[in-house]
Coordinates of C-alpha atoms in Angstrom, one line a residue:
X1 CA -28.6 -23.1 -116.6
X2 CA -26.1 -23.3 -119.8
X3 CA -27.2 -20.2 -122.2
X4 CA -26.1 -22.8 -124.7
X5 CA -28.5 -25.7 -123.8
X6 CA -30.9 -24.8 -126.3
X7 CA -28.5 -25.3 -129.1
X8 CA -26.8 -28.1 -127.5
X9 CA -30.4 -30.3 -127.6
X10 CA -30.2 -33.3 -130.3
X11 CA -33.2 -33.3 -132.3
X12 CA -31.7 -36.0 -134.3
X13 CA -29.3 -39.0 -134.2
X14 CA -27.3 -39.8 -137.3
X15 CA -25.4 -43.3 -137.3
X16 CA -26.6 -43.6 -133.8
X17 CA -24.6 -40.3 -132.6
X18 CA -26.6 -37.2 -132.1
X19 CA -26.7 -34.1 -133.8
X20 CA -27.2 -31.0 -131.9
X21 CA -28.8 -27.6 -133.3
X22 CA -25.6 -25.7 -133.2
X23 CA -23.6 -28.6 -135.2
X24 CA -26.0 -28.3 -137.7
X25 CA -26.0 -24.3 -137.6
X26 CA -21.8 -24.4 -137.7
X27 CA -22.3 -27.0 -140.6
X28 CA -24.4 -24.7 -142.9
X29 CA -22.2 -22.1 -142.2
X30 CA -19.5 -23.4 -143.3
X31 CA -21.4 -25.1 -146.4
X32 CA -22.4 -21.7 -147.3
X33 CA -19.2 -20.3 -146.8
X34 CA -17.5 -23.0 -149.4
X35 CA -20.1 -22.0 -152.0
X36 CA -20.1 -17.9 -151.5
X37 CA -16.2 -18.9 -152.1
X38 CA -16.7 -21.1 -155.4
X39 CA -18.9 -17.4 -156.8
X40 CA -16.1 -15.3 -155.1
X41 CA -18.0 -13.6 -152.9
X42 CA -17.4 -11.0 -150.0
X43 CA -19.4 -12.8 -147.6
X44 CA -17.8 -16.0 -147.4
X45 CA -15.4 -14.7 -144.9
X46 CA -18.1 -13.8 -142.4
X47 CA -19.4 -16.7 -142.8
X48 CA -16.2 -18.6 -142.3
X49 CA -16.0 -16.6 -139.1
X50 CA -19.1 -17.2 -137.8
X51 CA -18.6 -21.0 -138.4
X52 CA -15.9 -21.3 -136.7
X53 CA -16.9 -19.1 -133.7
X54 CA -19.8 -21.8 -133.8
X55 CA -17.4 -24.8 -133.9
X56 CA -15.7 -23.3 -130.9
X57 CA -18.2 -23.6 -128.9
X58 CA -19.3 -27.1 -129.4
X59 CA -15.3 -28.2 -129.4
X60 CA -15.7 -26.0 -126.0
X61 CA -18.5 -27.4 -124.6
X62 CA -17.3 -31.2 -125.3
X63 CA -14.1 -30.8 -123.5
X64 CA -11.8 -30.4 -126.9
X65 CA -10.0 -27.9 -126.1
X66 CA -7.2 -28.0 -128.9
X67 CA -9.8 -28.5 -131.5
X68 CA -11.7 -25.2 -130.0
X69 CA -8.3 -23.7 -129.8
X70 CA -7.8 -24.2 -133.7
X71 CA -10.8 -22.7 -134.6
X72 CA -9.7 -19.5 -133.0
X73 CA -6.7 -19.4 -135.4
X74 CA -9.4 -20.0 -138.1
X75 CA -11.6 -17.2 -137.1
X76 CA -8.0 -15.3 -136.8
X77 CA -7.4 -15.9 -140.6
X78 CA -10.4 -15.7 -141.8
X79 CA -10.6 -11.4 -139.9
X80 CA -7.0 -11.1 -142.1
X81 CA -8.6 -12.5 -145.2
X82 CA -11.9 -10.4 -144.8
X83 CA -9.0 -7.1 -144.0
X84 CA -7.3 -8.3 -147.2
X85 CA -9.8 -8.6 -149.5
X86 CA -11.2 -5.3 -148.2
X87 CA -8.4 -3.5 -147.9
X88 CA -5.5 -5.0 -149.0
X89 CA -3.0 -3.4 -152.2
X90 CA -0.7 -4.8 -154.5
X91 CA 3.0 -3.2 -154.5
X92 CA 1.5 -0.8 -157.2
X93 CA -1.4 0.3 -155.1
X94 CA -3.7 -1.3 -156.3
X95 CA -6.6 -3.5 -155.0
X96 CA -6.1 -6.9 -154.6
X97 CA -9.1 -7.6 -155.9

């Protein structure tokens, strides 16, 4: 058995095509993530990962393989922006932030 079945299960169909649990997890997320950006907020870039690494695995499971292979690249960026923002310094050593 799939471990992902579970979130794979439409509860819903929207314009006649369903919508599964984990579309609808990725999709807060990322909705989340937008507005923790808006307030500049640490946590947006977890959040940005985590979406992605959820959009992954539905691109995954439905066979798009260049669309799950993007979101890697997107959960790639989003680590460096997270590093950054943590860690990062200007050329006068200061924080970026």
């Amino acid at each position: 058995m799939n471990a992902l079945a579970p979130l794979l299960a439409a509860p819903f169909s929207l314009l006649g095509a369903p919508v599964t649990w984990l579309e609808m997890i990725a999709f807060v997320l990322a909705l989340w993530m937008v507005f923790a950006n808006m307030r500049v907020q640490l946590i947006a870039w977890p959040l940005a990962i985590a979406s992605s690494l959820a959009y992954m695995l539905l691109f995954a499971n439905s066979k798009l393989y260049g669309e799950a292979g993007l979101q890697v690249l997107f959960v790639l960026v989003a680590a460096w922006g997270w590093w950054q923002w943590k860690f990062g310094r200007q050329l006068d050593g200061s924080a970026l932030q």
